[in-house]
Structures are given as structure tokens and as C-alpha cells.
Short mmCIF file of C-alpha atoms in Angstrom, two decimals:
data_model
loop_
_atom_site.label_atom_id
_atom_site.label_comp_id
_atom_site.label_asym_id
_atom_site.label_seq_id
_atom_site.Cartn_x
_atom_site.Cartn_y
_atom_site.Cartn_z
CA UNK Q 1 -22.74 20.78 -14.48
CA UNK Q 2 -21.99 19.01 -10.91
CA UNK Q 3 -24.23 15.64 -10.68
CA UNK Q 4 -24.87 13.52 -7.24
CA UNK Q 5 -26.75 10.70 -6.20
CA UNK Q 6 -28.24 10.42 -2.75
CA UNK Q 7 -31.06 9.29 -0.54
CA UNK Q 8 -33.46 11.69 0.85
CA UNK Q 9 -35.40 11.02 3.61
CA UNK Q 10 -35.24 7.54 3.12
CA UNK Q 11 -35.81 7.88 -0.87
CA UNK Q 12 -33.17 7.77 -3.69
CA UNK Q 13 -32.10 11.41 -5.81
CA UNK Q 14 -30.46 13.12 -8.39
CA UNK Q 15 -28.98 16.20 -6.77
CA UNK Q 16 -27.34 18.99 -8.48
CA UNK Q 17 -25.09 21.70 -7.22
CA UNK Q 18 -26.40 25.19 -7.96
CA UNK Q 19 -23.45 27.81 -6.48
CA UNK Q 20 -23.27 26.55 -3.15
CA UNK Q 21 -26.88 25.11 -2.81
CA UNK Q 22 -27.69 21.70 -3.45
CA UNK Q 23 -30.83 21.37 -5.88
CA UNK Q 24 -32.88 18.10 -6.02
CA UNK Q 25 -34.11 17.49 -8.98
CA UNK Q 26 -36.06 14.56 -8.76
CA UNK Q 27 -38.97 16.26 -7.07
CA UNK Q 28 -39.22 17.85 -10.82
CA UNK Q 29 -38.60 14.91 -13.15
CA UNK Q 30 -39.74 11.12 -11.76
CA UNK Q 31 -37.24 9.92 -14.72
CA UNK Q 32 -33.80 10.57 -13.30
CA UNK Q 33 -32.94 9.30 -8.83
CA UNK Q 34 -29.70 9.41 -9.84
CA UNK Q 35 -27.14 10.04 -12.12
CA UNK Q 36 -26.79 6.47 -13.88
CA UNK Q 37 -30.33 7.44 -15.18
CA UNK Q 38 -29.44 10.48 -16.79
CA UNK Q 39 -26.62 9.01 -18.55
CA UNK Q 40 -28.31 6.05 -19.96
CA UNK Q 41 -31.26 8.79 -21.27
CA UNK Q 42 -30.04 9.99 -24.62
CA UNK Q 43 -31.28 13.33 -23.64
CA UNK Q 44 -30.38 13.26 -19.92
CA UNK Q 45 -27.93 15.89 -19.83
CA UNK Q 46 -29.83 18.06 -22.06
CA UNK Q 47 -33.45 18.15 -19.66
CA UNK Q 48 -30.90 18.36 -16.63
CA UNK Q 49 -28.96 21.10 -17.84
CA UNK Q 50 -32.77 22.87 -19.16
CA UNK Q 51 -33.52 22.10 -15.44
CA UNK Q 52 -30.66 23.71 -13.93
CA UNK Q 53 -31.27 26.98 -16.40
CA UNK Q 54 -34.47 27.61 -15.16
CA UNK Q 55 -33.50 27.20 -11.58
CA UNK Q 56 -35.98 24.35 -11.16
CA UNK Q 57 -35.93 22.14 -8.25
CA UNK Q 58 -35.73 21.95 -4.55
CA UNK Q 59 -33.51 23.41 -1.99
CA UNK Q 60 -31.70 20.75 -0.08
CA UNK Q 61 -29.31 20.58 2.63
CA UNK Q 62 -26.24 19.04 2.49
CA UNK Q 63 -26.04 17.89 5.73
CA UNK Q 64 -29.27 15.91 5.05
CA UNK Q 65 -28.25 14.09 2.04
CA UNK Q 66 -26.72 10.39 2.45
CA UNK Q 67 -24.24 10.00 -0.39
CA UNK Q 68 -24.90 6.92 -2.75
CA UNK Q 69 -22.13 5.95 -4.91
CA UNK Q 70 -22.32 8.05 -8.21
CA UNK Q 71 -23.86 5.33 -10.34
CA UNK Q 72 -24.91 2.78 -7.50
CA UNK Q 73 -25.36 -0.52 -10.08
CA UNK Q 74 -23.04 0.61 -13.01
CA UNK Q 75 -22.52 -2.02 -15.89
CA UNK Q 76 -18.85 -2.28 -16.16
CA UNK Q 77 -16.16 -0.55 -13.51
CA UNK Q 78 -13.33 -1.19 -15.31
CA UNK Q 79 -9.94 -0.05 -12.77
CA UNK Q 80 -6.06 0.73 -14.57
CA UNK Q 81 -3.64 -0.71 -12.20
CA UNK Q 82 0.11 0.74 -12.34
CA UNK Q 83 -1.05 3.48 -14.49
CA UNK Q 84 1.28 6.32 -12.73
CA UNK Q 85 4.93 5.28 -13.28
CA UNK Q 86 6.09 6.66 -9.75
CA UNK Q 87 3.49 3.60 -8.47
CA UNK Q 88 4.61 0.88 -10.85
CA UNK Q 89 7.51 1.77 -9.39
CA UNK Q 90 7.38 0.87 -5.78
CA UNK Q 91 5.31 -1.82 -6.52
CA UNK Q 92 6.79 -5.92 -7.53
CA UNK Q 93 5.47 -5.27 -11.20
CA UNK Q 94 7.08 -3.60 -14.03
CA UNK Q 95 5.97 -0.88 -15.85
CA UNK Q 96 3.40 -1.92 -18.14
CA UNK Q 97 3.56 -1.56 -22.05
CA UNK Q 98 -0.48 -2.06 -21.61
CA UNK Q 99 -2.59 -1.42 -19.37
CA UNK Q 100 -3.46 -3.55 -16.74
CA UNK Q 101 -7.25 -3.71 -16.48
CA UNK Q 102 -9.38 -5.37 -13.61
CA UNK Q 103 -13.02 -5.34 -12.66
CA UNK Q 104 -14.88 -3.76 -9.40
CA UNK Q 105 -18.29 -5.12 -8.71
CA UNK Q 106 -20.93 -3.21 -7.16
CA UNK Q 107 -21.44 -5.10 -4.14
CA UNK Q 108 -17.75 -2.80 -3.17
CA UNK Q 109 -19.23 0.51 -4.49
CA UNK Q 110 -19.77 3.39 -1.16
CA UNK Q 111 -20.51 6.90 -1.50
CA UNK Q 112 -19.31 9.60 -0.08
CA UNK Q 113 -19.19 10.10 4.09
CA UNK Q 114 -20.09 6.23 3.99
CA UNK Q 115 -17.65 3.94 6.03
CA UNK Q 116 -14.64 2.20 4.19
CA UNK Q 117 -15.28 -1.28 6.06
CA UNK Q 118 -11.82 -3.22 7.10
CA UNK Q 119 -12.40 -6.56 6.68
CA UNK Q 120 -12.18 -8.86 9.75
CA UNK Q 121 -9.73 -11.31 7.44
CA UNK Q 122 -7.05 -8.53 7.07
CA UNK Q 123 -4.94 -6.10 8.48
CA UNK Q 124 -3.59 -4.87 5.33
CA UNK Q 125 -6.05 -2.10 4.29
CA UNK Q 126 -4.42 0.05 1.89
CA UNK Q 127 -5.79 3.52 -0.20
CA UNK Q 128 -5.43 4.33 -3.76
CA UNK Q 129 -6.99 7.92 -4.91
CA UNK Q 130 -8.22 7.84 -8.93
CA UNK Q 131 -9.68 9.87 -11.16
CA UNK Q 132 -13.05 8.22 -12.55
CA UNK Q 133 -14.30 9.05 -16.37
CA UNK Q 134 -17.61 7.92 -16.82
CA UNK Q 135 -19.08 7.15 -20.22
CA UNK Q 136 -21.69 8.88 -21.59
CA UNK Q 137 -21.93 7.54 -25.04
CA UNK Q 138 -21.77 3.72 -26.45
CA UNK Q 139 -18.40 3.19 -27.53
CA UNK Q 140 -17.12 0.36 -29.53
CA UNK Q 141 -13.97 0.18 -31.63
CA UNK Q 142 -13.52 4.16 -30.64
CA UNK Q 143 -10.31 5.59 -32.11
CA UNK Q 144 -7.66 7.81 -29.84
CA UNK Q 145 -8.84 10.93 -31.88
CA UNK Q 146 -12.61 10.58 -31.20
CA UNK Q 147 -12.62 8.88 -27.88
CA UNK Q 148 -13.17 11.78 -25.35
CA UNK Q 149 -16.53 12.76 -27.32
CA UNK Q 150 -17.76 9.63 -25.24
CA UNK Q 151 -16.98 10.67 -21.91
CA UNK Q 152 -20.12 12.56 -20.29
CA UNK Q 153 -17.83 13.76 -16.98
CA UNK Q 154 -15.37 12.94 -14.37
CA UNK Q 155 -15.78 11.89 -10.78
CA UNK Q 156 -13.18 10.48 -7.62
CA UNK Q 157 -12.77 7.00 -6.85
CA UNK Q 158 -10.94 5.55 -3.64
CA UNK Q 159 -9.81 1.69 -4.69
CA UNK Q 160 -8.99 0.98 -1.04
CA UNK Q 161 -7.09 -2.52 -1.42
CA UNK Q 162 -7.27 -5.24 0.98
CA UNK Q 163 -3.02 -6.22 -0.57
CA UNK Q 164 -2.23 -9.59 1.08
CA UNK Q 165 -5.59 -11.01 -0.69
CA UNK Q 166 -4.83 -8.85 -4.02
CA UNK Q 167 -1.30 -10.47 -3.80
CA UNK Q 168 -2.37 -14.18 -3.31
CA UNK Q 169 -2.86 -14.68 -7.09
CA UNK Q 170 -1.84 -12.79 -10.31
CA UNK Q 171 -5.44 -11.87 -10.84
CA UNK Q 172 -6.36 -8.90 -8.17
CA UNK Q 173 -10.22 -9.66 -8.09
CA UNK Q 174 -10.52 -10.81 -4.49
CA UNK Q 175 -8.40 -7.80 -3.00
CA UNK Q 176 -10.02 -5.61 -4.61
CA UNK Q 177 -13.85 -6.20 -4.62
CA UNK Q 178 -14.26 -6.61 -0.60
CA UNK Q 179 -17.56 -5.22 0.56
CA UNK Q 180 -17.74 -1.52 1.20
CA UNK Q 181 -14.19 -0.35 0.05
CA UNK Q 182 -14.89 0.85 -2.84
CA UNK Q 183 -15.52 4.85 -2.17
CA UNK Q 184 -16.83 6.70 -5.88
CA UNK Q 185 -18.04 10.35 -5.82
CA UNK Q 186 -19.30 12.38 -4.62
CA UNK Q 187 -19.74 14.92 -7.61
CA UNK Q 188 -20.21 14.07 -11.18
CA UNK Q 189 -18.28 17.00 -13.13
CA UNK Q 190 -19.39 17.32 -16.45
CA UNK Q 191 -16.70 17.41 -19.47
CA UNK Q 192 -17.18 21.45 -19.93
CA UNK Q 193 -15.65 22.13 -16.56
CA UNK Q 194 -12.23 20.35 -17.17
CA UNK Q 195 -9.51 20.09 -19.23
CA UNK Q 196 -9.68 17.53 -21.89
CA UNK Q 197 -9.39 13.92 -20.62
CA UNK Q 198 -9.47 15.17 -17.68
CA UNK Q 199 -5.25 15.72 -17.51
CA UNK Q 200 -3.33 18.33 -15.74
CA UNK Q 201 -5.12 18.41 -12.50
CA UNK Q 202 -3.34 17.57 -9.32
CA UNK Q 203 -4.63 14.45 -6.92
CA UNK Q 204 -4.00 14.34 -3.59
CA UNK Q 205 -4.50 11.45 -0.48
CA UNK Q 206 -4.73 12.13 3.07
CA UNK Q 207 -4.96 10.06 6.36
CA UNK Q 208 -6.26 12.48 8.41
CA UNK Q 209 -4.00 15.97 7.89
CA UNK Q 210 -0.72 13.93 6.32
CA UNK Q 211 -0.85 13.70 2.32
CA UNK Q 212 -0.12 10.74 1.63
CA UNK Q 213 -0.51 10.80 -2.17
CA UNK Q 214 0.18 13.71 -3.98
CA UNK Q 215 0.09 13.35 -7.89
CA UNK Q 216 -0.76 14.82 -11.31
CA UNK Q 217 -3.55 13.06 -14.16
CA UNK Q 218 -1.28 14.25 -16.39
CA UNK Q 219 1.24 11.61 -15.42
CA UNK Q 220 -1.16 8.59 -16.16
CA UNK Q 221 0.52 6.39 -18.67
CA UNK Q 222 -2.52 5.36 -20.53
CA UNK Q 223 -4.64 8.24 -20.33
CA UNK Q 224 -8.73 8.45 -20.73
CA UNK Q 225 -8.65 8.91 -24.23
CA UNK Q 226 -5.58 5.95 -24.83
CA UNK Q 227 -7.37 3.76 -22.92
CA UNK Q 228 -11.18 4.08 -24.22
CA UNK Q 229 -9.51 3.31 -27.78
CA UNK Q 230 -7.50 0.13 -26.06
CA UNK Q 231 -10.58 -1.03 -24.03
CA UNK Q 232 -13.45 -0.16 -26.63
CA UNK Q 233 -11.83 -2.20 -29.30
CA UNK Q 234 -12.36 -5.61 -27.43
CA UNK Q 235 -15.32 -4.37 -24.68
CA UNK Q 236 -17.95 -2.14 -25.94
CA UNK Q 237 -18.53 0.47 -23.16
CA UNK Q 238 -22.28 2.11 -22.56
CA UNK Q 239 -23.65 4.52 -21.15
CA UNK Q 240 -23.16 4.88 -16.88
CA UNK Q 241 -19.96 2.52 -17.25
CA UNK Q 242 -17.10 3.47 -15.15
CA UNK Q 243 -12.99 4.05 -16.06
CA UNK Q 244 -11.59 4.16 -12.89
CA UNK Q 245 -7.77 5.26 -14.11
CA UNK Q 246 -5.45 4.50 -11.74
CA UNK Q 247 -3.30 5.99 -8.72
CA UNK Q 248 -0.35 7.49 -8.12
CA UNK Q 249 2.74 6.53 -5.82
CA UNK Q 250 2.41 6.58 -2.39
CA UNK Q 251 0.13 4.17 -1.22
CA UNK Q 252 0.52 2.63 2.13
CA UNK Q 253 2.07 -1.00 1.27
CA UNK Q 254 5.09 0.95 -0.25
CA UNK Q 255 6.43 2.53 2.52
CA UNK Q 256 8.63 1.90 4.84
CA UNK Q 257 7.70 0.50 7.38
CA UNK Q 258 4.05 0.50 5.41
CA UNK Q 259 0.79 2.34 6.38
CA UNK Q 260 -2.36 0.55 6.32
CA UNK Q 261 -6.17 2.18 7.39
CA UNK Q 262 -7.29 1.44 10.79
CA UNK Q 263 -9.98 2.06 12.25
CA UNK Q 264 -10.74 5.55 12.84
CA UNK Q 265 -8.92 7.13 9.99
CA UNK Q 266 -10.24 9.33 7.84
CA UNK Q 267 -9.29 9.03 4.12
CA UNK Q 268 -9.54 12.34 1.57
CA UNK Q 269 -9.00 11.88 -1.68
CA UNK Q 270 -8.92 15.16 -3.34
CA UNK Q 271 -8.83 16.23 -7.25
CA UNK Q 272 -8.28 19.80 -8.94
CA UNK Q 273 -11.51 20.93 -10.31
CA UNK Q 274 -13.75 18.07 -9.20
CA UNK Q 275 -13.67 17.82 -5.09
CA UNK Q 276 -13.36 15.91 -2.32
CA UNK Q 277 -14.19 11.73 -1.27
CA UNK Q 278 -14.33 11.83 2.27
CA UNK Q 279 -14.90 8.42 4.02
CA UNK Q 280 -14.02 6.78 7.42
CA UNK Q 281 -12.60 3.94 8.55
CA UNK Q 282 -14.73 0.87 10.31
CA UNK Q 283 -14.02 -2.79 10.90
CA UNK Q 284 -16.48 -4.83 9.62
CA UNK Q 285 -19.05 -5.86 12.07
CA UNK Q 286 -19.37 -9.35 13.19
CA UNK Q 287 -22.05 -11.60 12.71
#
């Protein structure tokens, strides 16, 4: 099952992909505009999936969709930093024993073909590709063994990071939780379509045609299943909440000399088996 959330003329929608046609489904079901609602409905999955079956719902096309983020107003996006060892290693941290955990709020959260906005108070606007697992069941003091029974599906995050702000402090909250650089979708896949936790699938970066990035999930540190355990026995996780899992090496205030977005760019993050998170580059408009 492939999941989006969009506006259509003018009005928010759940939108599913059907072969190559885009289906949406809220013209047949007023409960679900996007795919936040489905996952906090006990049943969600189930009536979408009966929807899909019997072909319900109404053509769409693509190029008419705007692209919300995936869940627009999750409650917790919970991001791994340093969770590749090839990026804890260019970066002035060590490897971590556990993993380091910060917050995005929604006020950063863009979908897909929206502009990643460089903010007027830096020139140091960096990409990170992730893999996303969003959770479809409530989750609290989950074990390693049972933890992937609460994922509902996997999506693509862009943690674009704003670094001399993220570097002013130990805590990274500031860098990253600028407005608009936050890119997540655009394509909820659901669990059946993957491997388990999501591992063995290759992520990729690009500014533009030069790969930038160019990793595997399967060389997270923590991965999903590790860290629901780690995170569910302190934070209980529901329904729509977002694991955004971390990036590999390459990113742009590692190299030499470094590579930071401008505008114009445009950034592709691309995972095996889920898609592509295409967004370009603006500055942020002045008052």
C-alpha cells in the first residue's frame, strides 16, 4: 500500500497510488484527508486497503496534487543523529554507544516539490537524506523482538540543517527546526512492501545530477527495531508519530572545501523500494 497526503484544489487528501494512477480517496470516505488520520483509526489501514481492493476512488493527476508533508501535525518527530558510522565519522562527535535523539517540530515539516527555504541568518544550509518509520501502533516499554509489529510503513525525510546554528550549543534544536527545511514524503510505503525494519535498501542524495550521499539502512547503528525498544521504554510512541533514523556520510559540512544548498538547487533524496523527495532551494523571503 503507497499512502500520500495532498491538497486538491485548494482542499486537503488522502491519495493512494494504484499502478501508476493516483487514486483519491477522500472523495469516498470524509474520515481520512490524509494519512495521519488513517493511522490514528484503529481500522485505517484495513477500510483503506478494502478501498484500494475494490478500486474505489477518484482518478487524479499528479501534476495537480500539492504535496503536504506525510503527516502534516504529527505528535512526536523524533530524529537519530550520527546513526551511520561513515557520518559520525566526519563529524566532531564520536560514535555513539546510544543514540542521539532530537526533536523536529512541525512548524519545519514540507512536502514534497515544496521549497527547502534558506534562512536569511545563514549561509550554511546543509542536506541529510533518512529513512522515516512511522508508528502505527501505541508503543510503550516495546521489546527488540516485538517492536517492528508497531511500525505501520516507511517514508523519506530530508533533515536539511542550518550547521553553524546546530553547532552553537550541544543541544541541535535551533539548527534543526528552521521553518520550511524539513522535507518528509512523499509516499507512505506500507510494512508488506519492504524488508523488515526497513534494512538493506540503498539511500542516495543528489544536488542536482552529483550524488552526494550514497548509503545503505542496513548500516544504521541503532536500527528501527533497536531504537523503538530504546525510545519506547522512556517515551510512549502513538499512532502517526515519526522515527526519522538518521543519515549517512556525505553531507555537505564534511567536505572539503564544504557544500552547502543555494538557491536554485535541487535536492533528491532517493530510497530503494520507497521513492523519491524532490524539493528546491529558496531563500527565505523578506518581510
Amino acid at each position: 500500500m503507497r499512502l500520500g497526503s495532498a491538497l486538491f484544489n485548494g482542499q486537503p487528501v488522502l491519495v493512494a497510488l494504484a499502478g501508476e494512477d493516483w487514486l483519491n480517496l477522500s472523495v469516498v470516505t470524509e474520515r481520512f484527508h490524509d494519512v495521519s488520520e488513517v493511522l490514528a483509526a484503529p481500522d485505517g489501514l484495513d477500510i483503506v486497503a478494502e478501498l484500494l481492493s475494490s478500486e474505489r476512488g477518484i482518478l487524479v493527476n499528479e501534476s495537480d496534487l500539492i504535496w503536504r508533508p506525510l503527516t502534516p501535525r504529527p505528535g512526536k518527530v523524533i530524529c537519530l543523529g550520527l546513526n551511520y558510522a561513515d557520518h559520525a565519522a566526519e563529524s566532531p562527535y564520536d560514535r555513539p554507544d546510544y543514540p542521539v535523539l532530537f526533536a523536529r517540530f512541525t512548524t519545519s515539516l514540507i512536502g514534497h516539490r515544496r521549497p527547502l527555504v534558506r534562512p536569511t541568518l545563514s549561509d550554511q544550509f546543509d542536506y541529510e537524506g533518512e529513512l522515516v518509520a512511522l508508528i502505527g501502533r501505541r508503543a510503550h516499554g516495546v521489546t527488540g523482538d516485538d517492536a517492528l509489529a508497531y511500525v505501520a510503513g516507511y517514508s523519506i525525510f530530508n533533515d536539511a540543517s542550518i550547521r553553524d546554528y546546530q553547532f552553537k550549543s550541544p543541544q541541535w534544536t535551533v539548527g534543526k527546526n528552521f521553518d520550511g527545511t524539513g522535507a518528509f514524503g512523499p509516499i507512505f510505503v506500507s510494512v508488506d512492501e519492504l524488508p523488515p525494519g526497513a534494512s538493506g535498501l540503498q539511500l542516495t542524495t543528489k544536488i542536482g545530477s552529483d550524488v552526494m550521499q550514497d548509503g545503505n539502512t542496513a548500516d544504521m547503528l541503532f536500527g528501527v527495531a533497536e531504537t523503538i525498544e530504546i525510545v519506547s521504554a522512556a517515551i510512549t510512541l502513538e499512532p502517526g508519530d515519526v522515527l526519522v533514523m538518521g543519515t549517512p556520510g556525505g553531507v555537505g559540512f564534511a567536505r572539503k572545501p564544504p557544500v552547502f544548498l543555494r538557491p536554485g538547487d535541487t535536492v533528491t533524496v532517493t530510497i530503494e523500494g520507497i521513492g523519491e523527495l524532490v524539493n528546491d532551494v529558496v531563500d527565505e523571503l523578506q518581510p
